[in-house]
């Protein structure tokens, strides 16, 4: 799954022998003191790029994936479900500048939270006020790999409230590991937002908007 992300990214940007660096997502060093929740890959099914994983409340399932473009994705669309929560995701979103957006809703209700990935794809926010600049909501920041002068997200995502790390997520060859502060609980919306962000990066053929992000900011 996304354990291959760095290799695939290197292939698309140039040889691993080229000058490269990897900057961890903010708060990476805190993971050793946090509680870990493993979400293993659902086995027995063929998958490419992103594979469904099994979370505490059941399967995190990607459906109706549609992409256009060859070496670089020109558009991405999919639905993702987890428990009673679903996300309708697409990108890019016309006239907004967002490379990728998910509208997240509980069963039988309208969307009440949105994941908005910023240009460069190294950061996003989870918000109840889509398309508006405000301090409301949560900040998401990825790790960053820099190869041959281009910077892109890889396999780590941190969910932050201000400077405080709430959840750290790591997508690897065996699934996804979520790290939470001791005593904290994981909401279905948080799990789904992180999984959708990981899937967008992992599907393959990263959009051009994700291949030239700003230089990575050192993890706190």
Short mmCIF file of C-alpha atoms in Angstrom, two decimals:
data_model
loop_
_atom_site.label_atom_id
_atom_site.label_comp_id
_atom_site.label_asym_id
_atom_site.label_seq_id
_atom_site.Cartn_x
_atom_site.Cartn_y
_atom_site.Cartn_z
CA UNK A 1 0.00 0.00 0.00
CA UNK A 2 1.47 3.33 0.97
CA UNK A 3 4.58 1.59 2.14
CA UNK A 4 5.44 1.82 -1.55
CA UNK A 5 4.69 5.55 -1.70
CA UNK A 6 8.28 6.71 -1.28
CA UNK A 7 9.48 4.30 -3.96
CA UNK A 8 6.70 5.28 -6.37
CA UNK A 9 7.36 8.94 -5.69
CA UNK A 10 11.05 8.48 -6.30
CA UNK A 11 10.31 6.73 -9.59
CA UNK A 12 8.15 9.62 -10.73
CA UNK A 13 10.63 12.32 -9.70
CA UNK A 14 13.88 10.59 -10.55
CA UNK A 15 16.31 8.02 -9.25
CA UNK A 16 16.68 7.41 -5.53
CA UNK A 17 20.33 8.10 -6.14
CA UNK A 18 19.42 11.75 -6.71
CA UNK A 19 19.77 14.17 -3.82
CA UNK A 20 16.73 13.66 -1.59
CA UNK A 21 15.50 14.32 1.92
CA UNK A 22 12.57 13.23 4.07
CA UNK A 23 11.09 15.50 6.73
CA UNK A 24 8.73 13.86 9.22
CA UNK A 25 5.28 15.24 9.96
CA UNK A 26 5.05 17.59 12.96
CA UNK A 27 5.19 15.81 16.31
CA UNK A 28 6.77 12.64 14.93
CA UNK A 29 9.04 12.39 17.98
CA UNK A 30 5.99 12.20 20.28
CA UNK A 31 4.73 8.91 18.85
CA UNK A 32 6.71 6.78 21.30
CA UNK A 33 4.63 8.19 24.19
CA UNK A 34 1.25 7.88 22.43
CA UNK A 35 -1.28 5.04 22.25
CA UNK A 36 -1.19 3.15 18.95
CA UNK A 37 -4.20 1.79 17.06
CA UNK A 38 -3.35 -0.59 14.23
CA UNK A 39 -5.57 -0.66 11.15
CA UNK A 40 -4.36 -3.64 9.07
CA UNK A 41 -5.00 -4.09 5.37
CA UNK A 42 -8.11 -6.11 4.50
CA UNK A 43 -6.50 -9.23 3.06
CA UNK A 44 -7.66 -11.51 0.26
CA UNK A 45 -8.48 -8.74 -2.20
CA UNK A 46 -6.50 -7.21 -5.04
CA UNK A 47 -5.67 -3.54 -4.58
CA UNK A 48 -3.27 -1.00 -5.97
CA UNK A 49 -2.00 2.20 -4.40
CA UNK A 50 -4.58 2.34 -1.62
CA UNK A 51 -5.93 -0.81 0.05
CA UNK A 52 -8.93 -0.89 2.39
CA UNK A 53 -8.03 -1.20 6.06
CA UNK A 54 -9.87 -2.46 9.13
CA UNK A 55 -10.47 0.15 11.81
CA UNK A 56 -11.94 -0.17 15.33
CA UNK A 57 -15.47 0.28 13.93
CA UNK A 58 -15.05 -1.87 10.84
CA UNK A 59 -13.74 -1.55 7.34
CA UNK A 60 -12.53 1.74 5.89
CA UNK A 61 -13.76 1.16 2.36
CA UNK A 62 -12.93 3.09 -0.80
CA UNK A 63 -15.61 2.95 -3.50
CA UNK A 64 -16.29 4.36 -6.97
CA UNK A 65 -12.72 5.48 -7.61
CA UNK A 66 -12.36 7.51 -10.81
CA UNK A 67 -9.16 9.15 -12.02
CA UNK A 68 -8.03 10.81 -15.23
CA UNK A 69 -4.56 11.45 -16.55
CA UNK A 70 -1.58 9.20 -17.18
CA UNK A 71 1.70 9.93 -15.39
CA UNK A 72 0.08 12.79 -13.48
CA UNK A 73 -3.47 12.57 -12.18
CA UNK A 74 -5.61 15.32 -13.65
CA UNK A 75 -8.66 14.52 -11.54
CA UNK A 76 -9.57 12.27 -8.63
CA UNK A 77 -12.98 11.22 -7.35
CA UNK A 78 -14.03 8.56 -4.84
CA UNK A 79 -16.34 7.73 -1.96
CA UNK A 80 -14.98 6.41 1.33
CA UNK A 81 -17.05 4.84 4.11
CA UNK A 82 -16.31 3.96 7.71
CA UNK A 83 -18.99 2.87 10.15
CA UNK A 84 -21.93 5.28 9.76
CA UNK A 85 -19.80 8.05 8.24
CA UNK A 86 -19.05 8.64 4.55
CA UNK A 87 -16.87 11.04 2.58
CA UNK A 88 -17.52 12.25 -0.95
CA UNK A 89 -14.13 13.29 -2.29
CA UNK A 90 -12.97 14.99 -5.47
CA UNK A 91 -10.25 17.17 -6.84
CA UNK A 92 -9.29 19.56 -8.12
CA UNK A 93 -12.24 21.77 -7.16
CA UNK A 94 -12.97 24.43 -9.78
CA UNK A 95 -12.50 28.08 -8.77
CA UNK A 96 -11.23 27.26 -5.27
CA UNK A 97 -7.56 26.35 -5.74
CA UNK A 98 -8.06 23.22 -3.64
CA UNK A 99 -6.36 20.15 -5.19
CA UNK A 100 -8.66 17.85 -3.19
CA UNK A 101 -11.75 18.20 -0.99
CA UNK A 102 -13.92 15.71 0.92
CA UNK A 103 -17.42 16.41 2.23
CA UNK A 104 -17.98 14.22 5.30
CA UNK A 105 -21.42 13.25 6.59
CA UNK A 106 -23.06 10.82 8.99
CA UNK A 107 -25.71 8.45 7.63
CA UNK A 108 -28.92 10.24 6.68
CA UNK A 109 -27.54 13.75 7.17
CA UNK A 110 -25.95 16.45 5.04
CA UNK A 111 -22.21 17.00 5.13
CA UNK A 112 -21.13 18.89 8.24
CA UNK A 113 -17.34 18.67 7.99
CA UNK A 114 -14.96 19.19 5.10
CA UNK A 115 -11.39 18.14 4.44
CA UNK A 116 -9.67 20.78 2.30
CA UNK A 117 -6.20 19.97 0.97
CA UNK A 118 -4.16 23.06 0.13
CA UNK A 119 -1.98 23.57 -2.98
CA UNK A 120 1.24 21.60 -2.54
CA UNK A 121 -0.75 18.90 -0.70
CA UNK A 122 1.51 19.15 2.36
CA UNK A 123 -1.26 20.58 4.53
CA UNK A 124 -5.02 20.60 4.88
CA UNK A 125 -7.72 21.50 7.34
CA UNK A 126 -10.75 19.69 8.72
CA UNK A 127 -13.45 22.30 9.16
CA UNK A 128 -17.16 23.01 9.57
CA UNK A 129 -16.84 26.25 7.56
CA UNK A 130 -15.70 25.21 4.06
CA UNK A 131 -14.05 27.72 1.78
CA UNK A 132 -13.52 30.28 4.53
CA UNK A 133 -10.34 31.51 6.15
CA UNK A 134 -10.68 31.08 9.89
CA UNK A 135 -8.93 29.55 12.88
CA UNK A 136 -11.84 27.13 13.35
CA UNK A 137 -11.18 23.45 12.81
CA UNK A 138 -8.13 21.21 12.81
CA UNK A 139 -4.89 21.52 10.89
CA UNK A 140 -3.42 18.51 9.08
CA UNK A 141 0.24 18.42 8.09
CA UNK A 142 2.08 15.70 6.20
CA UNK A 143 5.65 14.60 6.05
CA UNK A 144 7.55 15.71 2.96
CA UNK A 145 9.98 14.03 0.62
CA UNK A 146 12.18 16.20 -1.56
CA UNK A 147 13.76 14.63 -4.63
CA UNK A 148 15.30 16.34 -7.63
CA UNK A 149 14.08 19.73 -6.47
CA UNK A 150 10.41 18.77 -6.08
CA UNK A 151 8.61 18.34 -2.76
CA UNK A 152 5.58 16.10 -2.14
CA UNK A 153 3.73 14.31 0.69
CA UNK A 154 4.58 10.68 1.47
CA UNK A 155 3.17 8.52 4.29
CA UNK A 156 2.71 10.52 7.52
CA UNK A 157 -0.06 12.91 8.59
CA UNK A 158 -0.38 14.84 11.86
CA UNK A 159 -3.71 16.23 13.09
CA UNK A 160 -3.13 19.39 15.12
CA UNK A 161 -5.11 21.85 17.18
CA UNK A 162 -2.92 24.92 17.09
CA UNK A 163 0.52 23.56 18.01
CA UNK A 164 -0.86 20.59 19.93
CA UNK A 165 -0.56 17.16 18.30
CA UNK A 166 -3.83 15.23 18.64
CA UNK A 167 -3.36 12.31 16.23
CA UNK A 168 -0.38 11.04 14.23
CA UNK A 169 -1.04 8.71 11.30
CA UNK A 170 1.43 6.51 9.42
CA UNK A 171 0.43 4.57 6.28
CA UNK A 172 2.83 1.72 5.55
CA UNK A 173 3.01 -1.63 3.79
CA UNK A 174 0.84 -3.42 6.36
CA UNK A 175 -1.88 -0.81 6.80
CA UNK A 176 -2.24 2.39 8.83
CA UNK A 177 -1.12 3.08 12.40
CA UNK A 178 -2.90 5.84 14.34
CA UNK A 179 -1.27 7.38 17.41
CA UNK A 180 -3.38 9.26 19.98
CA UNK A 181 -2.63 11.03 23.22
CA UNK A 182 -3.17 8.83 26.31
CA UNK A 183 -6.86 8.64 27.21
CA UNK A 184 -8.05 10.27 23.98
CA UNK A 185 -10.63 8.64 21.70
CA UNK A 186 -10.73 8.51 17.91
CA UNK A 187 -13.86 9.80 16.22
CA UNK A 188 -15.08 8.14 13.02
CA UNK A 189 -14.79 11.49 11.23
CA UNK A 190 -11.13 11.81 12.19
CA UNK A 191 -10.33 8.27 11.04
CA UNK A 192 -12.15 8.84 7.75
CA UNK A 193 -10.49 12.21 7.07
CA UNK A 194 -7.01 10.79 7.67
CA UNK A 195 -7.72 7.71 5.53
CA UNK A 196 -9.08 9.83 2.67
CA UNK A 197 -6.00 12.08 2.75
CA UNK A 198 -3.71 9.02 2.74
CA UNK A 199 -5.67 7.49 -0.15
CA UNK A 200 -5.44 10.68 -2.22
CA UNK A 201 -1.65 10.60 -1.90
CA UNK A 202 -1.29 6.83 -2.33
CA UNK A 203 -3.48 6.19 -5.38
CA UNK A 204 -0.56 6.98 -7.70
CA UNK A 205 0.31 9.57 -10.31
CA UNK A 206 0.27 12.49 -7.86
CA UNK A 207 -1.26 15.61 -9.43
CA UNK A 208 1.13 18.33 -10.53
CA UNK A 209 -0.28 20.51 -7.74
CA UNK A 210 1.21 18.05 -5.23
CA UNK A 211 4.68 17.78 -6.76
CA UNK A 212 6.03 21.25 -6.17
CA UNK A 213 5.06 22.13 -2.62
CA UNK A 214 6.97 24.56 -0.45
CA UNK A 215 10.06 23.31 1.31
CA UNK A 216 9.10 21.11 4.28
CA UNK A 217 8.87 22.70 7.70
CA UNK A 218 10.87 20.91 10.37
CA UNK A 219 8.77 18.77 12.69
CA UNK A 220 8.15 20.25 16.12
#
